[in-house]
mmCIF file of C-alpha atoms in Angstrom:
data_model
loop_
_atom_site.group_PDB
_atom_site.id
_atom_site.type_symbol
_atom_site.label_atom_id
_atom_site.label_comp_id
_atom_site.label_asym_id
_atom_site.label_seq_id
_atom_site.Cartn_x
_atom_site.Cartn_y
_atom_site.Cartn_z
ATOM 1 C CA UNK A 258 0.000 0.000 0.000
ATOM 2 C CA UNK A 259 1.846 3.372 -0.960
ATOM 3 C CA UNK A 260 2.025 5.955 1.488
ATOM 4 C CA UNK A 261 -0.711 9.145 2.125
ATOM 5 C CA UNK A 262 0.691 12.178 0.823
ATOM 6 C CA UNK A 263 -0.612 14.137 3.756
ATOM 7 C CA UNK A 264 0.428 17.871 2.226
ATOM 8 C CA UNK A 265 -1.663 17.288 -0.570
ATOM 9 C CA UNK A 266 -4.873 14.959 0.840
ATOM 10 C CA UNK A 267 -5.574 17.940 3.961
ATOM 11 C CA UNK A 268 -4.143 20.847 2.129
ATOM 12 C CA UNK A 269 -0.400 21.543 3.841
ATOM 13 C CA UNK A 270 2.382 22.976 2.652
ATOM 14 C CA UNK A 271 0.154 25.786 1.019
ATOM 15 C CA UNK A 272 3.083 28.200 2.902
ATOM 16 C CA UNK A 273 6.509 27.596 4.825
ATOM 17 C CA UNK A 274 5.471 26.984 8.593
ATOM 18 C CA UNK A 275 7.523 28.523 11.256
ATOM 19 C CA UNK A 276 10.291 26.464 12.812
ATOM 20 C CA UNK A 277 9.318 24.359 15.442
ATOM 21 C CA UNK A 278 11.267 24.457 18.858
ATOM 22 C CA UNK A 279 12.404 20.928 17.828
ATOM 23 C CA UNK A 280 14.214 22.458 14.286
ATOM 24 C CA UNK A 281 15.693 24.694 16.239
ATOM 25 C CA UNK A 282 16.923 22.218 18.805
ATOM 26 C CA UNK A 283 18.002 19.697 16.105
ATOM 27 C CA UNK A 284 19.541 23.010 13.699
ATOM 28 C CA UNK A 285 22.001 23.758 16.491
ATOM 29 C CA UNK A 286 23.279 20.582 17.083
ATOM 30 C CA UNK A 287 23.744 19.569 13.496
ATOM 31 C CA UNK A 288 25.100 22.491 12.677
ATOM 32 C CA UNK A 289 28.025 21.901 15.418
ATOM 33 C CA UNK A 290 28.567 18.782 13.774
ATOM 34 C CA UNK A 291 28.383 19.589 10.313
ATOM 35 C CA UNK A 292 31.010 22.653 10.768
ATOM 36 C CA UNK A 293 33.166 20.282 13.067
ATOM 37 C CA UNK A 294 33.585 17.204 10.261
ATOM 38 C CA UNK A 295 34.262 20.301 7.961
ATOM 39 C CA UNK A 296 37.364 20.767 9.861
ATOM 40 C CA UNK A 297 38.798 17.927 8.702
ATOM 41 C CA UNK A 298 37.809 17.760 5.078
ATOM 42 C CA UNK A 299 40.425 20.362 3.657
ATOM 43 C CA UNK A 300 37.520 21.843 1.629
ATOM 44 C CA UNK A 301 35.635 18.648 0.247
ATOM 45 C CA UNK A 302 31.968 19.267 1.316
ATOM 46 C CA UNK A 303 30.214 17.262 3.966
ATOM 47 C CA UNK A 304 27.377 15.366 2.900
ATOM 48 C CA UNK A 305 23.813 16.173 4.826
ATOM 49 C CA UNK A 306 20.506 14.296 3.845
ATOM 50 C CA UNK A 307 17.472 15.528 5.186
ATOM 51 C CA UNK A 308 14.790 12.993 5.370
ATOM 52 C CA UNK A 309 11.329 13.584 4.614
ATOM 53 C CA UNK A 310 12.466 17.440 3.818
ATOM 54 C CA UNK A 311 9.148 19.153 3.028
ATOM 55 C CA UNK A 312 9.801 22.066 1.078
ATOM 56 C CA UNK A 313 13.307 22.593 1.815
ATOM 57 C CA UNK A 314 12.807 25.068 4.320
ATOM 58 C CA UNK A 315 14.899 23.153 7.383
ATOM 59 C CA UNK A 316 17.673 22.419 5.118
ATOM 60 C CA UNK A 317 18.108 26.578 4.092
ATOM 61 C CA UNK A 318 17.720 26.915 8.229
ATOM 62 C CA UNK A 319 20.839 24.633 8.458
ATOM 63 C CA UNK A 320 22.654 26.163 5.819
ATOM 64 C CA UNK A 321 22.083 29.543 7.367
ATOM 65 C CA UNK A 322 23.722 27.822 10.543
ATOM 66 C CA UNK A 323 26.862 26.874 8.901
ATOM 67 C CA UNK A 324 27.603 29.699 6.660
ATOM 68 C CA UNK A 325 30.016 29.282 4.353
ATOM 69 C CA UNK A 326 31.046 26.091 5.483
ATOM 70 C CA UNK A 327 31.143 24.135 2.167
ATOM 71 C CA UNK A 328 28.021 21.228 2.283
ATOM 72 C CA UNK A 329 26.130 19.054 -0.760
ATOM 73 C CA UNK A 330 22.679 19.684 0.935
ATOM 74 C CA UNK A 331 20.287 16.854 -0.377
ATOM 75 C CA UNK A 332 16.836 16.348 0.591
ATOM 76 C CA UNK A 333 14.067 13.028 -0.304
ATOM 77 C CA UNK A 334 10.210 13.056 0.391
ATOM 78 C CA UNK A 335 6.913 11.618 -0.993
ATOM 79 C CA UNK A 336 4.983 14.797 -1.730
ATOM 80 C CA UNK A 337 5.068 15.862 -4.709
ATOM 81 C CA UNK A 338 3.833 19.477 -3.753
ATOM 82 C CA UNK A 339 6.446 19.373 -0.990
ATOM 83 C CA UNK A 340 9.301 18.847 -3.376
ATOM 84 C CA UNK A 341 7.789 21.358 -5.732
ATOM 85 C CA UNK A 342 7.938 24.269 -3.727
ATOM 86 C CA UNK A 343 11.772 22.893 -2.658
ATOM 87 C CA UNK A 344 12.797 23.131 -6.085
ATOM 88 C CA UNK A 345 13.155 27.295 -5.692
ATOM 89 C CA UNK A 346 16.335 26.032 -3.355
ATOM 90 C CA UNK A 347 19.825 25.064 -4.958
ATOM 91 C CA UNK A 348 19.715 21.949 -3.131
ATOM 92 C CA UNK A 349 19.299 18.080 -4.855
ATOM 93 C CA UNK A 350 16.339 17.024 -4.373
ATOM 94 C CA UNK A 351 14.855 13.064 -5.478
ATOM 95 C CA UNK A 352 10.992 11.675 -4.640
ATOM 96 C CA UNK A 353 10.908 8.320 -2.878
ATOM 97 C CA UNK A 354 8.347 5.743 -1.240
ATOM 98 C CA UNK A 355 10.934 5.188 2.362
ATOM 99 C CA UNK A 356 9.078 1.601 2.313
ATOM 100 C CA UNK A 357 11.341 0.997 -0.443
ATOM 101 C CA UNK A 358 14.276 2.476 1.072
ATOM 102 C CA UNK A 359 16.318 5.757 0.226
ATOM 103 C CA UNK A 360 17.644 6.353 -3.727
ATOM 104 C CA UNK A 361 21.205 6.712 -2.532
ATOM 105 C CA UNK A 362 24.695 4.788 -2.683
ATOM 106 C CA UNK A 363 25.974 3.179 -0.083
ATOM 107 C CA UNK A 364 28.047 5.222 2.171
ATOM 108 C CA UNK A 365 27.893 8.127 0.403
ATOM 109 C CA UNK A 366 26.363 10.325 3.175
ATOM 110 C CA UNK A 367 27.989 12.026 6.648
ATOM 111 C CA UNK A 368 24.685 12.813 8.075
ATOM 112 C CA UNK A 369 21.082 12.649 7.831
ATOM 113 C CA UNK A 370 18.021 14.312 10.012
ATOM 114 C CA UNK A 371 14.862 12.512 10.226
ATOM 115 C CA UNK A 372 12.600 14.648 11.121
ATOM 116 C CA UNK A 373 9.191 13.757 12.395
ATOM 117 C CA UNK A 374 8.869 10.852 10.173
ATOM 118 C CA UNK A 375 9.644 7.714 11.773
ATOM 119 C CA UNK A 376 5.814 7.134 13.610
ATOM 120 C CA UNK A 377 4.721 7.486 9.901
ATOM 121 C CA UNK A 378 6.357 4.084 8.820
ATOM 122 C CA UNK A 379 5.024 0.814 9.070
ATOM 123 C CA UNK A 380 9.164 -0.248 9.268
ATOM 124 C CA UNK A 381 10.546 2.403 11.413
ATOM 125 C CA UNK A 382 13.536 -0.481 11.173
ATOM 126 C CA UNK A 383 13.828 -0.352 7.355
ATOM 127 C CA UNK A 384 14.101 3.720 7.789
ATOM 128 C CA UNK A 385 17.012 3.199 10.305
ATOM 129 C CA UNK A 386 18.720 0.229 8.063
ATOM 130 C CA UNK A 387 18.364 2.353 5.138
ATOM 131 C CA UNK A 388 20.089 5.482 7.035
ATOM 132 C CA UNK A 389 23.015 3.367 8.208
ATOM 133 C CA UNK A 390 23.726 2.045 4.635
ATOM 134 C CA UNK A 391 24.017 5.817 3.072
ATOM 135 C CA UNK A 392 25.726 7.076 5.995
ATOM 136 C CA UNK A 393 29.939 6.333 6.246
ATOM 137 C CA UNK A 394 31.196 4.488 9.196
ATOM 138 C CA UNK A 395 31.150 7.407 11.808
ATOM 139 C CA UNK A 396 28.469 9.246 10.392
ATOM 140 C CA UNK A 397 25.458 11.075 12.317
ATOM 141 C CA UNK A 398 22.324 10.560 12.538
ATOM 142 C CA UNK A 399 19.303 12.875 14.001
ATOM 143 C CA UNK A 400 16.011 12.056 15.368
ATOM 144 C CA UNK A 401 13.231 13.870 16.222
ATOM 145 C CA UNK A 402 9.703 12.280 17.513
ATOM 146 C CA UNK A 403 6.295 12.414 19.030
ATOM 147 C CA UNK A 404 7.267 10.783 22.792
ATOM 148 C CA UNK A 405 4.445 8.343 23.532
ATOM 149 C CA UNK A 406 5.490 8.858 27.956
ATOM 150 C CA UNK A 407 5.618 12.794 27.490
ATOM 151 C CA UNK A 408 4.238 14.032 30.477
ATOM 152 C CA UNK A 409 0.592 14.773 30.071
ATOM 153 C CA UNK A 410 0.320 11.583 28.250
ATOM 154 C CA UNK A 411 1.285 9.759 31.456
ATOM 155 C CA UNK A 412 -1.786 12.004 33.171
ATOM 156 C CA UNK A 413 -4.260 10.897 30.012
ATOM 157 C CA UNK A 414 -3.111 7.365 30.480
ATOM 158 C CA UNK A 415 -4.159 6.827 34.072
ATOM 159 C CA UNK A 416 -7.425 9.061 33.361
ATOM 160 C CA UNK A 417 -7.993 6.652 31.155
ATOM 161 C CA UNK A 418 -7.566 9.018 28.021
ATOM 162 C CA UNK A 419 -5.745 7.709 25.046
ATOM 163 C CA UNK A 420 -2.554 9.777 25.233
ATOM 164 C CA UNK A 421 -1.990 12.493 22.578
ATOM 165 C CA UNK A 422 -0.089 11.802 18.984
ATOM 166 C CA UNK A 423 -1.345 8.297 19.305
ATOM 167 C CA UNK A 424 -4.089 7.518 16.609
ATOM 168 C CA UNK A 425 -6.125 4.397 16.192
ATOM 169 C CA UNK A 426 -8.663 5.836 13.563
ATOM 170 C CA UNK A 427 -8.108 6.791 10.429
ATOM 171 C CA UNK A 428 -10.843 9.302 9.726
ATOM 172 C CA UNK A 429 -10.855 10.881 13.468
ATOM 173 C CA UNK A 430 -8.887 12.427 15.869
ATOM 174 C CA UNK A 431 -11.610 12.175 18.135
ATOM 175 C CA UNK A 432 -11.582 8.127 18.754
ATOM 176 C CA UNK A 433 -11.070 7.639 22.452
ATOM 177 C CA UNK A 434 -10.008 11.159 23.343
ATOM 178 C CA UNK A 435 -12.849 11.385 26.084
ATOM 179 C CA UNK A 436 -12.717 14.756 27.782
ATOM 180 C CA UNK A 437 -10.303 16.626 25.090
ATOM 181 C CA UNK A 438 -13.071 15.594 22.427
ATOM 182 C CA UNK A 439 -14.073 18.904 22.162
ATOM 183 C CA UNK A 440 -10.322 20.433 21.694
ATOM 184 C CA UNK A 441 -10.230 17.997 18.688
ATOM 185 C CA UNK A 442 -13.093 18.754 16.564
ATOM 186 C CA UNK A 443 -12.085 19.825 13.230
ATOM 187 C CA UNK A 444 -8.629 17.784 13.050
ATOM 188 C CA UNK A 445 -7.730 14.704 11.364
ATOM 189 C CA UNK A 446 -5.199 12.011 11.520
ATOM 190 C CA UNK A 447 -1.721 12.612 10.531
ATOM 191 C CA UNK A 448 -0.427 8.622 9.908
ATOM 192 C CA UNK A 449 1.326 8.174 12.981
ATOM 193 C CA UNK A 450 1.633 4.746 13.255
ATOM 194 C CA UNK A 451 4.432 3.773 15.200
ATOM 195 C CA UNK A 452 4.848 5.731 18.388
ATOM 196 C CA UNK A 453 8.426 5.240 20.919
ATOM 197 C CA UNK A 454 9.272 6.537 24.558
ATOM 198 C CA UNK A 455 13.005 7.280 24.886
ATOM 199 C CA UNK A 456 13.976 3.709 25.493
ATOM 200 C CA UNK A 457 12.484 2.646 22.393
ATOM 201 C CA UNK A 458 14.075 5.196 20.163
ATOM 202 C CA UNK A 459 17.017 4.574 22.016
ATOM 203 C CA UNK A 460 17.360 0.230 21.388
ATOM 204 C CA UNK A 461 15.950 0.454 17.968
ATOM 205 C CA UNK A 462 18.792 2.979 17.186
ATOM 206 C CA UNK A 463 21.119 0.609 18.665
ATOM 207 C CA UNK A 464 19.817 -2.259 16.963
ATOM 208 C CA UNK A 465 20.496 -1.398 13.562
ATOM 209 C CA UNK A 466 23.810 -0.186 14.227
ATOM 210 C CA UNK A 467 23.719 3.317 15.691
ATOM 211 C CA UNK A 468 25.012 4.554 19.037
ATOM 212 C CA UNK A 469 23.340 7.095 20.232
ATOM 213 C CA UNK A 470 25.431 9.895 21.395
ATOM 214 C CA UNK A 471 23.247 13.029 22.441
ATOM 215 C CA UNK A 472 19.610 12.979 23.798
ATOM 216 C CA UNK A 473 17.400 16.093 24.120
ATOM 217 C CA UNK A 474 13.657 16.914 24.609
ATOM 218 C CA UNK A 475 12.030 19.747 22.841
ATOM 219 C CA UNK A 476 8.647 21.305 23.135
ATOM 220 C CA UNK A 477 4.957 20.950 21.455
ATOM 221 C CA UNK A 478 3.447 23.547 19.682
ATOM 222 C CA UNK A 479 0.338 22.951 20.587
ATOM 223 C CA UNK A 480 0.535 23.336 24.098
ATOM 224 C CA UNK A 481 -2.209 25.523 25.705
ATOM 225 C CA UNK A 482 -1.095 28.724 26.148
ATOM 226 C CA UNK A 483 -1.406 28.305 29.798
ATOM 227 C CA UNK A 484 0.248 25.245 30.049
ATOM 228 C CA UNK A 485 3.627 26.774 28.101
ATOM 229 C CA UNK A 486 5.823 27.610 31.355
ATOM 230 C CA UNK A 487 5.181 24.253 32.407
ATOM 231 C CA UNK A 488 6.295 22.840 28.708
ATOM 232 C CA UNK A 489 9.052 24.728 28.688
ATOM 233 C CA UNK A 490 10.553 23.812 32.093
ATOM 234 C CA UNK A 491 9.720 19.623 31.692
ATOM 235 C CA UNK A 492 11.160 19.535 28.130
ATOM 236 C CA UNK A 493 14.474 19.864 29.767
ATOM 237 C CA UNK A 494 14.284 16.441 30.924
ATOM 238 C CA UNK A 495 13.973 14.409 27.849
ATOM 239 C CA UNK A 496 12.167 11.240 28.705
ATOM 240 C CA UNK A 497 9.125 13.300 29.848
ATOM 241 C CA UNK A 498 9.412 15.434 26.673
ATOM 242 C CA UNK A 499 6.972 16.487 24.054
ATOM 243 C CA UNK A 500 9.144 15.538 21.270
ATOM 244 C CA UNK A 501 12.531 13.353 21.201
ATOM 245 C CA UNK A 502 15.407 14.565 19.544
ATOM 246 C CA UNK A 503 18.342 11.522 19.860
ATOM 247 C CA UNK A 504 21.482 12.162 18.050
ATOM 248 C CA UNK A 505 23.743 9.340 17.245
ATOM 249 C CA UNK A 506 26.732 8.045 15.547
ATOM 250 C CA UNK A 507 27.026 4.951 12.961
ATOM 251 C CA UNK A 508 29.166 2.450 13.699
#
């Protein structure tokens, strides 16, 4: 069954979103890394594939980051709107079903960002398979997630709520959301289908060959406005975090 392209089916992508705290969270730290395996290349560019890369927009971020630090900036997704509206960037861009793996040599690659995309795959252990393979031995690898334990979710759970970012309909955000029904009407699913806590991320990363080096926490947007402070301050500690963001290093 091929993917949902999601930008087109609900109408996304019609304009560049702002960054997310997680971008910005995963933008500084792989642009440290990107400028620091620079260092050693005596002006040969390092390699950075960004993985389901929307319209381009995070990859210009990063190469804001890093200046004039010489890169080949390459980016893959499904949407064909998505890449569309990347093609104004002077970036390499290719189309791809991640099911079927990334359109890349082997080892040609010294890091890739994942953004948001794992929970979308029905093998999240393809995705990090396929990563390893394009990446060369020491290469990095970042990232970022929905954390099923983040720390309202553990509330919902033992209200008996299903937790948030979790779906089990297709058609309805609303399914088993009891008392937040009402803070759901008008939103559909987004394909998550394959939700981790830290551990999780953290063994399946090992698994297929990664060791994960750097783990941070980063914030929800859609955190009542009320709630933010609170956000803000748990974030810090990364297994009660909205969002994952888990750096690590091929073997």
């Amino acid at each position: 069954m091929p993917p949902i392209d999601y930008y087109s089916t609900q109408g996304w992508g019609a304009e560049t979103m702002p960054l997310r705290h997680r971008q910005i969270v995963a933008g500084r730290l792989l642009a440290t890394t990107v400028t620091e395996l620079a260092g050693g290349r005596g002006g040969d560019p390092v390699e950075v594939l960004d993985v389901g890369c929307g319209d381009g927009s995070f990859l210009a971020h990063l190469a804001g980051l890093v200046g004039d630090v010489p890169v080949r900036w390459v980016g893959i997704d499904y949407s064909p709107d998505q890449l569309a509206a990347a093609s104004r960037l002077p970036y390499e861009f290719h189309r791809c079903d991640l099911d079927q793996g990334i359109p890349l040599p082997d080892a040609s690659l010294d890091v890739v960002h994942a953004a948001e995309v794992i929970e979308h795959l029905y093998d999240p252990d393809r995705l990090l398979e396929e990563c390893a393979r394009v990446l060369r031995p020491g290469g990095h690898l970042l990232v970022t997630t929905p954390n099923l334990q983040a720390w309202y979710n553990r509330l919902l759970f033992l209200a008996g709520v299903q937790p948030i970012f979790y779906e089990t309909s297709s058609r309805s955000t609303e399914v088993g959301a009891g008392p937040l029904r009402r803070l759901k009407k008008g939103t559909l699913p987004v394909g998550h289908l394959r939700l981790f806590n830290r551990t999780a991320l953290v063994d399946l990363m090992r698994r297929e060959g990664f060791e994960p080096t750097i783990v941070r926490g980063a914030r929800f947007h859609e955190i009542p406005a009320a709630l933010t402070w609170l956000e803000a301050l748990i974030c810090h500690r990364s297994s009660l975090a909205s969002i994952l963001v888990i750096q690590a290093v091929r073997h």
